[in-house]
Amino acid sequence: MRERDRYGRKSVAETFRDGVGWFPTHRTASVAILALLGMLAMLAVLRPVGVGLGDLRVGDCLFVRTSSAGDVGPGARPAGGSTDVGLALLAGGGSRAACDQSHGHEVSAVVALGNDLADSFPGRDALQARVTPACLAAFPGYVGRPLAGSSFVTFGVAPDQGSWTRGIRSGACLVGLASGAFFGYPARQSGR
């Protein structure tokens, strides 16, 4: 005796069989559902993994999602300014990019700021004061020319209190075009 006849409802097995039986009778809808599931699976696999300040390594090329990414016209800085880029990285809003494809910044140095997790947060300004000189010192060796006269600029990103509390004890030095535009070649050893 079927459960439906005995209790007035379908069993789980009967419900499953009915659901599976629906697909052959609705071919167009079945193809659409399978295509949608395939696209969702591809998006899940191909979606860039967000990187933040603690994930950066020397030589990483980055696309950092800032509010200025769509800016165009005179004076536009679509790759973002140092403040916007720093805040986005602190929020995990960066993604690695191929250095020979469009990107906005490259990591020229990672600056250790201590490793004792018990250290209290010294303040972002104090950390920034430690990162900035390291960025200026790393620039010529990374780009292959002095900062003066280069088409690139450098700036540092130091942890904020939330990052420090999560154990991030390093800052990063970024190199980007002085114009604030994206570029499609490596800055590393470019001599530009």
Coordinates of C-alpha atoms in Angstrom, one line a residue:
M1 CA 0.0 0.0 0.0
R2 CA 1.3 3.4 -0.9
E3 CA 1.8 6.0 1.9
R4 CA -0.4 8.4 -0.1
D5 CA -3.3 5.9 0.1
R6 CA -2.7 5.1 3.8
Y7 CA -2.0 8.7 5.2
G8 CA -3.3 11.0 2.5
R9 CA 0.2 12.3 1.7
K10 CA 3.1 11.3 -0.5
S11 CA 6.2 9.7 0.9
V12 CA 9.6 11.3 0.4
A13 CA 10.4 8.6 -2.2
E14 CA 7.1 9.3 -4.1
T15 CA 7.8 13.0 -4.0
F16 CA 11.3 12.5 -5.4
R17 CA 10.0 10.2 -8.2
D18 CA 7.4 12.8 -9.2
G19 CA 10.0 15.5 -9.2
V20 CA 12.4 13.5 -11.4
G21 CA 9.5 12.6 -13.7
W22 CA 8.7 16.3 -14.3
F23 CA 12.0 16.9 -16.1
P24 CA 11.4 14.7 -19.2
T25 CA 7.9 16.2 -19.7
H26 CA 9.3 19.8 -19.5
R27 CA 12.4 19.7 -21.7
T28 CA 12.8 23.5 -22.3
A29 CA 12.5 24.3 -18.6
S30 CA 14.9 21.4 -17.8
V31 CA 17.5 22.8 -20.2
A32 CA 17.1 26.3 -18.7
I33 CA 17.5 25.0 -15.1
L34 CA 20.6 23.0 -16.1
A35 CA 22.1 26.0 -17.9
L36 CA 21.5 28.2 -14.9
L37 CA 23.0 25.7 -12.5
G38 CA 26.0 25.3 -14.8
M39 CA 26.5 29.1 -14.9
L40 CA 26.3 29.3 -11.1
A41 CA 28.9 26.6 -10.8
M42 CA 31.2 28.4 -13.2
L43 CA 30.8 31.7 -11.4
A44 CA 31.6 30.0 -8.1
V45 CA 34.8 28.4 -9.6
L46 CA 36.0 31.5 -11.5
R47 CA 35.1 34.2 -9.0
P48 CA 38.2 36.0 -7.9
V49 CA 39.2 35.3 -4.4
G50 CA 39.3 38.6 -2.3
V51 CA 42.7 39.4 -0.8
G52 CA 43.4 41.8 2.0
L53 CA 46.4 43.3 3.6
G54 CA 47.5 40.1 5.4
D55 CA 47.4 38.1 2.1
L56 CA 49.8 40.2 0.1
R57 CA 53.2 39.1 -1.2
V58 CA 56.0 41.0 -3.0
G59 CA 55.3 40.9 -6.7
D60 CA 51.6 40.5 -6.4
C61 CA 49.7 42.5 -9.1
L62 CA 46.4 43.7 -7.8
F63 CA 43.0 45.0 -8.9
V64 CA 41.5 46.8 -5.9
R65 CA 37.8 47.5 -6.0
T66 CA 37.3 51.2 -5.0
S67 CA 34.5 53.6 -5.6
S68 CA 36.6 55.4 -8.3
A69 CA 37.0 52.3 -10.6
G70 CA 34.5 53.6 -13.1
D71 CA 35.8 57.2 -13.2
V72 CA 36.6 58.6 -16.6
G73 CA 37.6 62.0 -17.9
P74 CA 40.2 64.6 -17.0
G75 CA 41.7 64.1 -13.5
A76 CA 40.0 60.7 -13.1
R77 CA 41.9 58.2 -11.0
P78 CA 40.2 54.9 -11.9
A79 CA 42.7 52.7 -10.1
G80 CA 42.0 54.7 -6.9
G81 CA 44.0 56.9 -4.6
S82 CA 46.1 55.7 -1.7
T83 CA 43.4 56.2 0.9
D84 CA 40.7 54.4 -1.1
V85 CA 43.0 51.6 -2.0
G86 CA 44.2 51.2 1.5
L87 CA 40.7 51.1 2.9
A88 CA 39.6 48.6 0.3
L89 CA 42.5 46.3 1.1
L90 CA 41.8 46.5 4.8
A91 CA 38.3 45.3 3.9
G92 CA 39.6 42.4 1.8
G93 CA 38.5 44.1 -1.5
G94 CA 41.5 43.3 -3.6
S95 CA 42.1 40.5 -6.1
R96 CA 45.2 39.2 -7.7
A97 CA 45.6 39.9 -11.4
A98 CA 48.1 38.8 -14.1
C99 CA 50.9 41.4 -14.2
D100 CA 50.7 41.6 -18.0
Q101 CA 47.0 42.4 -17.9
S102 CA 45.1 45.3 -16.6
H103 CA 45.8 46.0 -12.9
G104 CA 46.2 49.1 -10.7
H105 CA 48.9 48.3 -8.2
E106 CA 51.8 46.0 -7.4
V107 CA 53.2 45.0 -4.1
S108 CA 56.9 46.2 -3.9
A109 CA 57.5 45.2 -0.2
V110 CA 55.9 43.7 2.8
V111 CA 56.9 45.4 6.0
A112 CA 56.9 43.3 9.3
L113 CA 55.5 45.3 12.2
G114 CA 56.0 42.9 15.0
N115 CA 54.9 39.3 15.7
D116 CA 53.7 39.4 19.3
L117 CA 50.0 38.9 19.2
A118 CA 49.8 40.4 22.7
D119 CA 51.1 43.8 21.5
S120 CA 48.5 46.4 21.9
F121 CA 47.6 48.5 18.8
P122 CA 50.0 51.3 18.5
G123 CA 47.8 53.4 16.3
R124 CA 47.5 53.5 12.5
D125 CA 49.6 56.7 12.3
A126 CA 52.5 55.1 14.2
L127 CA 52.3 52.0 12.0
Q128 CA 52.1 54.1 8.8
A129 CA 55.2 56.0 9.9
R130 CA 57.1 52.7 10.0
V131 CA 55.7 51.5 6.6
T132 CA 56.3 54.7 4.5
P133 CA 60.1 54.8 4.8
A134 CA 60.3 51.1 3.8
C135 CA 58.2 51.8 0.7
L136 CA 60.5 54.7 -0.3
A137 CA 63.5 52.5 0.1
A138 CA 62.0 49.5 -1.8
F139 CA 60.9 51.5 -4.8
P140 CA 64.1 51.8 -6.8
G141 CA 64.9 48.1 -6.4
Y142 CA 61.4 47.1 -7.4
V143 CA 60.8 49.5 -10.4
G144 CA 64.4 49.7 -11.5
R145 CA 64.8 53.5 -11.2
P146 CA 64.6 56.2 -8.6
L147 CA 61.2 57.5 -7.6
A148 CA 62.0 61.0 -8.8
G149 CA 61.1 61.2 -12.5
S150 CA 59.3 57.9 -12.5
S151 CA 55.8 57.4 -14.0
F152 CA 55.0 55.4 -10.8
V153 CA 54.4 56.4 -7.2
T154 CA 54.5 54.4 -4.1
F155 CA 52.5 54.4 -0.8
G156 CA 52.1 52.2 2.2
V157 CA 49.1 50.5 3.7
A158 CA 49.3 49.8 7.4
P159 CA 46.9 47.8 9.5
D160 CA 43.9 49.4 11.2
Q161 CA 42.8 48.4 14.7
G162 CA 40.5 45.7 13.4
S163 CA 43.3 44.1 11.2
W164 CA 45.7 44.3 14.1
T165 CA 43.2 42.6 16.4
R166 CA 42.9 39.8 13.8
G167 CA 46.6 39.3 14.0
I168 CA 47.8 41.2 10.9
R169 CA 51.3 42.4 11.8
S170 CA 52.5 43.6 8.5
G171 CA 52.1 46.5 6.2
A172 CA 52.4 46.6 2.4
C173 CA 54.1 48.9 -0.1
L174 CA 52.2 49.5 -3.3
V175 CA 53.3 50.9 -6.6
G176 CA 50.9 52.4 -9.1
L177 CA 50.9 54.9 -11.9
A178 CA 51.2 58.5 -10.8
S179 CA 48.2 59.2 -13.1
G180 CA 46.0 56.8 -11.1
A181 CA 45.2 54.8 -14.3
F182 CA 45.3 51.1 -14.7
F183 CA 48.3 49.6 -16.6
G184 CA 48.8 46.3 -18.5
Y185 CA 52.5 45.6 -17.9
P186 CA 54.6 44.8 -14.9
A187 CA 56.0 47.8 -13.0
R188 CA 58.6 45.4 -11.6
Q189 CA 62.0 46.2 -13.2
S190 CA 60.2 48.3 -15.9
G191 CA 62.6 51.2 -15.4
R192 CA 59.7 53.6 -15.9

